[in-house]
PDB file of C-alpha atoms in Angstrom:
ATOM      1  CA  UNK A   1     -20.168 -13.194  26.707  1.00 45.00           C
ATOM      2  CA  UNK A   2     -20.683 -13.886  23.003  1.00 46.00           C
ATOM      3  CA  UNK A   3     -18.874 -11.631  20.558  1.00 56.00           C
ATOM      4  CA  UNK A   4     -19.752 -11.281  16.911  1.00 60.00           C
ATOM      5  CA  UNK A   5     -16.947 -12.604  14.687  1.00 63.00           C
ATOM      6  CA  UNK A   6     -14.848  -9.796  13.200  1.00 64.00           C
ATOM      7  CA  UNK A   7     -13.795 -11.680  10.090  1.00 74.00           C
ATOM      8  CA  UNK A   8     -10.256 -10.382  10.591  1.00 89.00           C
ATOM      9  CA  UNK A   9      -7.515 -12.886  11.300  1.00 93.00           C
ATOM     10  CA  UNK A  10      -3.895 -12.470  12.345  1.00 93.00           C
ATOM     11  CA  UNK A  11      -1.478 -13.055   9.480  1.00 92.00           C
ATOM     12  CA  UNK A  12       1.085 -14.539  11.882  1.00 91.00           C
ATOM     13  CA  UNK A  13      -0.936 -17.060  13.929  1.00 93.00           C
ATOM     14  CA  UNK A  14      -4.349 -17.150  12.206  1.00 93.00           C
ATOM     15  CA  UNK A  15      -6.389 -16.305  15.330  1.00 93.00           C
ATOM     16  CA  UNK A  16      -9.369 -14.011  14.982  1.00 93.00           C
ATOM     17  CA  UNK A  17      -8.517 -10.436  15.954  1.00 93.00           C
ATOM     18  CA  UNK A  18     -10.429  -8.681  18.739  1.00 93.00           C
ATOM     19  CA  UNK A  19     -11.570  -5.049  18.499  1.00 93.00           C
ATOM     20  CA  UNK A  20     -10.051  -2.357  20.723  1.00 91.00           C
ATOM     21  CA  UNK A  21     -11.317   1.206  20.711  1.00 91.00           C
ATOM     22  CA  UNK A  22      -8.686   3.914  20.974  1.00 87.00           C
ATOM     23  CA  UNK A  23      -9.989   7.254  22.250  1.00 86.00           C
ATOM     24  CA  UNK A  24      -8.328  10.511  23.191  1.00 81.00           C
ATOM     25  CA  UNK A  25      -9.104  14.216  23.377  1.00 82.00           C
ATOM     26  CA  UNK A  26      -7.081  16.956  21.727  1.00 78.00           C
ATOM     27  CA  UNK A  27      -7.301  20.446  23.170  1.00 75.00           C
ATOM     28  CA  UNK A  28      -6.727  23.197  20.647  1.00 68.00           C
ATOM     29  CA  UNK A  29      -6.198  26.821  21.613  1.00 61.00           C
ATOM     30  CA  UNK A  30      -8.035  29.033  19.164  1.00 55.00           C
ATOM     31  CA  UNK A  31      -7.009  32.685  19.273  1.00 53.00           C
ATOM     32  CA  UNK A  32      -9.847  34.773  17.947  1.00 53.00           C
ATOM     33  CA  UNK A  33     -10.486  38.482  17.578  1.00 51.00           C
ATOM     34  CA  UNK A  34     -12.289  38.518  20.934  1.00 52.00           C
ATOM     35  CA  UNK A  35      -9.172  37.073  22.619  1.00 53.00           C
ATOM     36  CA  UNK A  36      -7.017  39.828  21.155  1.00 50.00           C
ATOM     37  CA  UNK A  37      -9.482  42.470  22.377  1.00 49.00           C
ATOM     38  CA  UNK A  38      -9.672  40.777  25.780  1.00 49.00           C
ATOM     39  CA  UNK A  39      -5.873  40.989  26.070  1.00 49.00           C
ATOM     40  CA  UNK A  40      -5.987  44.727  25.294  1.00 48.00           C
ATOM     41  CA  UNK A  41      -8.817  45.310  27.770  1.00 47.00           C
ATOM     42  CA  UNK A  42      -7.110  43.367  30.537  1.00 43.00           C
ATOM     43  CA  UNK A  43      -3.906  45.364  30.056  1.00 43.00           C
ATOM     44  CA  UNK A  44      -5.589  48.757  30.048  1.00 40.00           C
ATOM     45  CA  UNK A  45      -8.487  48.299  32.454  1.00 44.00           C
ATOM     46  CA  UNK A  46      -7.076  45.566  34.636  1.00 41.00           C
ATOM     47  CA  UNK A  47      -9.572  42.756  34.149  1.00 41.00           C
ATOM     48  CA  UNK A  48      -7.610  39.553  33.765  1.00 44.00           C
ATOM     49  CA  UNK A  49      -7.937  35.978  34.907  1.00 49.00           C
ATOM     50  CA  UNK A  50      -7.840  35.626  38.690  1.00 48.00           C
ATOM     51  CA  UNK A  51      -4.624  33.609  38.596  1.00 48.00           C
ATOM     52  CA  UNK A  52      -2.950  35.970  36.116  1.00 48.00           C
ATOM     53  CA  UNK A  53      -2.948  33.392  33.341  1.00 50.00           C
ATOM     54  CA  UNK A  54      -3.976  34.028  29.778  1.00 50.00           C
ATOM     55  CA  UNK A  55      -7.647  33.965  29.065  1.00 50.00           C
ATOM     56  CA  UNK A  56      -8.724  32.383  25.824  1.00 51.00           C
ATOM     57  CA  UNK A  57     -11.040  29.956  24.178  1.00 56.00           C
ATOM     58  CA  UNK A  58     -10.034  26.345  23.856  1.00 61.00           C
ATOM     59  CA  UNK A  59     -11.686  23.738  21.725  1.00 75.00           C
ATOM     60  CA  UNK A  60     -11.560  20.037  22.435  1.00 79.00           C
ATOM     61  CA  UNK A  61     -11.703  17.483  19.676  1.00 80.00           C
ATOM     62  CA  UNK A  62     -12.645  13.903  20.510  1.00 83.00           C
ATOM     63  CA  UNK A  63     -10.881  11.299  18.363  1.00 85.00           C
ATOM     64  CA  UNK A  64     -11.719   7.618  18.334  1.00 88.00           C
ATOM     65  CA  UNK A  65     -11.035   4.659  16.084  1.00 91.00           C
ATOM     66  CA  UNK A  66     -11.421   0.903  16.401  1.00 93.00           C
ATOM     67  CA  UNK A  67      -8.361  -1.253  15.807  1.00 93.00           C
ATOM     68  CA  UNK A  68      -8.256  -5.037  15.637  1.00 94.00           C
ATOM     69  CA  UNK A  69      -5.573  -6.761  17.702  1.00 93.00           C
ATOM     70  CA  UNK A  70      -4.415 -10.360  17.761  1.00 93.00           C
ATOM     71  CA  UNK A  71      -5.463 -11.874  21.117  1.00 92.00           C
ATOM     72  CA  UNK A  72      -2.241 -13.930  21.433  1.00 92.00           C
ATOM     73  CA  UNK A  73       0.084 -11.890  23.644  1.00 89.00           C
ATOM     74  CA  UNK A  74       3.167 -13.761  22.408  1.00 89.00           C
ATOM     75  CA  UNK A  75       2.358 -13.274  18.701  1.00 91.00           C
ATOM     76  CA  UNK A  76       4.470 -10.886  16.613  1.00 91.00           C
ATOM     77  CA  UNK A  77       1.280  -9.932  14.782  1.00 93.00           C
ATOM     78  CA  UNK A  78      -0.068  -8.339  17.979  1.00 93.00           C
ATOM     79  CA  UNK A  79       3.015  -6.130  18.222  1.00 93.00           C
ATOM     80  CA  UNK A  80       2.422  -5.017  14.633  1.00 93.00           C
ATOM     81  CA  UNK A  81      -1.234  -4.280  15.414  1.00 94.00           C
ATOM     82  CA  UNK A  82      -0.235  -2.178  18.436  1.00 93.00           C
ATOM     83  CA  UNK A  83       2.367  -0.364  16.314  1.00 94.00           C
ATOM     84  CA  UNK A  84      -0.326   0.529  13.760  1.00 93.00           C
ATOM     85  CA  UNK A  85      -2.640   1.774  16.519  1.00 92.00           C
ATOM     86  CA  UNK A  86       0.028   3.898  18.235  1.00 91.00           C
ATOM     87  CA  UNK A  87       1.311   5.305  14.916  1.00 91.00           C
ATOM     88  CA  UNK A  88      -2.236   6.513  14.170  1.00 91.00           C
ATOM     89  CA  UNK A  89      -2.461   8.118  17.624  1.00 88.00           C
ATOM     90  CA  UNK A  90       0.900   9.895  17.233  1.00 88.00           C
ATOM     91  CA  UNK A  91       0.095  11.216  13.770  1.00 87.00           C
ATOM     92  CA  UNK A  92      -3.447  12.284  14.709  1.00 86.00           C
ATOM     93  CA  UNK A  93      -2.559  14.123  17.926  1.00 82.00           C
ATOM     94  CA  UNK A  94      -0.574  17.289  17.082  1.00 78.00           C
ATOM     95  CA  UNK A  95       0.644  17.578  20.684  1.00 76.00           C
ATOM     96  CA  UNK A  96       2.649  14.347  20.268  1.00 77.00           C
ATOM     97  CA  UNK A  97       5.982  14.411  18.528  1.00 81.00           C
ATOM     98  CA  UNK A  98       6.258  11.535  16.045  1.00 81.00           C
ATOM     99  CA  UNK A  99       9.459   9.526  15.765  1.00 88.00           C
ATOM    100  CA  UNK A 100      10.156   5.865  15.114  1.00 89.00           C
ATOM    101  CA  UNK A 101      12.250   5.691  18.303  1.00 92.00           C
ATOM    102  CA  UNK A 102       9.370   6.995  20.427  1.00 91.00           C
ATOM    103  CA  UNK A 103       6.997   4.625  18.650  1.00 91.00           C
ATOM    104  CA  UNK A 104       9.299   1.661  19.402  1.00 93.00           C
ATOM    105  CA  UNK A 105       9.330   2.608  23.095  1.00 93.00           C
ATOM    106  CA  UNK A 106       5.556   3.031  23.289  1.00 92.00           C
ATOM    107  CA  UNK A 107       4.933  -0.303  21.545  1.00 93.00           C
ATOM    108  CA  UNK A 108       7.393  -2.167  23.787  1.00 93.00           C
ATOM    109  CA  UNK A 109       5.795  -0.615  26.892  1.00 93.00           C
ATOM    110  CA  UNK A 110       2.279  -1.469  25.689  1.00 91.00           C
ATOM    111  CA  UNK A 111       3.206  -5.091  24.924  1.00 90.00           C
ATOM    112  CA  UNK A 112       4.836  -5.406  28.367  1.00 91.00           C
ATOM    113  CA  UNK A 113       1.763  -3.911  30.099  1.00 90.00           C
ATOM    114  CA  UNK A 114      -0.529  -6.343  28.254  1.00 88.00           C
ATOM    115  CA  UNK A 115       1.610  -9.303  29.328  1.00 88.00           C
ATOM    116  CA  UNK A 116       1.783  -8.075  32.930  1.00 87.00           C
ATOM    117  CA  UNK A 117      -1.981  -7.466  33.001  1.00 83.00           C
ATOM    118  CA  UNK A 118      -2.636 -10.960  31.660  1.00 84.00           C
ATOM    119  CA  UNK A 119      -0.345 -12.485  34.294  1.00 83.00           C
ATOM    120  CA  UNK A 120      -2.097 -10.553  37.095  1.00 80.00           C
ATOM    121  CA  UNK A 121      -5.501 -11.651  35.786  1.00 79.00           C
ATOM    122  CA  UNK A 122      -4.418 -15.286  35.690  1.00 82.00           C
ATOM    123  CA  UNK A 123      -3.011 -15.115  39.218  1.00 82.00           C
ATOM    124  CA  UNK A 124      -6.086 -13.363  40.566  1.00 83.00           C
ATOM    125  CA  UNK A 125      -8.429 -15.717  38.727  1.00 80.00           C
ATOM    126  CA  UNK A 126      -7.063 -18.611  40.760  1.00 81.00           C
ATOM    127  CA  UNK A 127      -7.558 -16.672  44.015  1.00 82.00           C
ATOM    128  CA  UNK A 128     -11.082 -15.640  43.036  1.00 77.00           C
ATOM    129  CA  UNK A 129     -11.925 -19.237  42.124  1.00 80.00           C
ATOM    130  CA  UNK A 130     -10.624 -20.458  45.497  1.00 84.00           C
ATOM    131  CA  UNK A 131     -12.681 -17.791  47.291  1.00 83.00           C
ATOM    132  CA  UNK A 132     -15.778 -18.879  45.357  1.00 82.00           C
ATOM    133  CA  UNK A 133     -15.184 -22.546  46.261  1.00 87.00           C
ATOM    134  CA  UNK A 134     -14.702 -21.660  49.933  1.00 88.00           C
ATOM    135  CA  UNK A 135     -17.810 -19.476  49.904  1.00 85.00           C
ATOM    136  CA  UNK A 136     -19.823 -22.246  48.238  1.00 84.00           C
ATOM    137  CA  UNK A 137     -18.602 -24.760  50.818  1.00 84.00           C
ATOM    138  CA  UNK A 138     -19.471 -22.297  53.595  1.00 78.00           C
ATOM    139  CA  UNK A 139     -22.958 -21.763  52.161  1.00 71.00           C
ATOM    140  CA  UNK A 140     -23.633 -25.499  51.916  1.00 64.00           C
ATOM    141  CA  UNK A 141     -22.435 -26.017  55.507  1.00 61.00           C
ATOM    142  CA  UNK A 142     -24.734 -23.230  56.724  1.00 58.00           C
ATOM    143  CA  UNK A 143     -27.677 -24.722  54.807  1.00 53.00           C
ATOM    144  CA  UNK A 144     -27.070 -28.121  56.468  1.00 52.00           C
ATOM    145  CA  UNK A 145     -26.985 -26.512  59.940  1.00 52.00           C
ATOM    146  CA  UNK A 146     -30.496 -25.090  59.527  1.00 50.00           C
TER     147      UNK A 146
END
């Protein structure tokens, strides 16, 4: 599949960076006047949520941003790109507590997952290729039998 050049290159290795979209949803509880009245009514009249939990309005906010990552999994520039992406996520999502220690852990885990995913893809690619070759050989044998 052809991808349009991004024009962004890694400062470490010089390879062209690839876009990655980061998306998440933030749920915000918004207490309003109606919620306060609802609490009073449920206490006095007895109409509350079936499970006994608080009733209230919640608002969801969809956040997304495109980041450009170095495609070389062994490049230090990729780790920096992931750090930038995760720092944005931590600072944008109020439910996440921001700390450099947490950020270090998230980045290390993300880099490790990328490397593991790449290894699995490479291993499976060989198996898939072998299956395709065997299927092709089987198809040509069946065509000769007819």
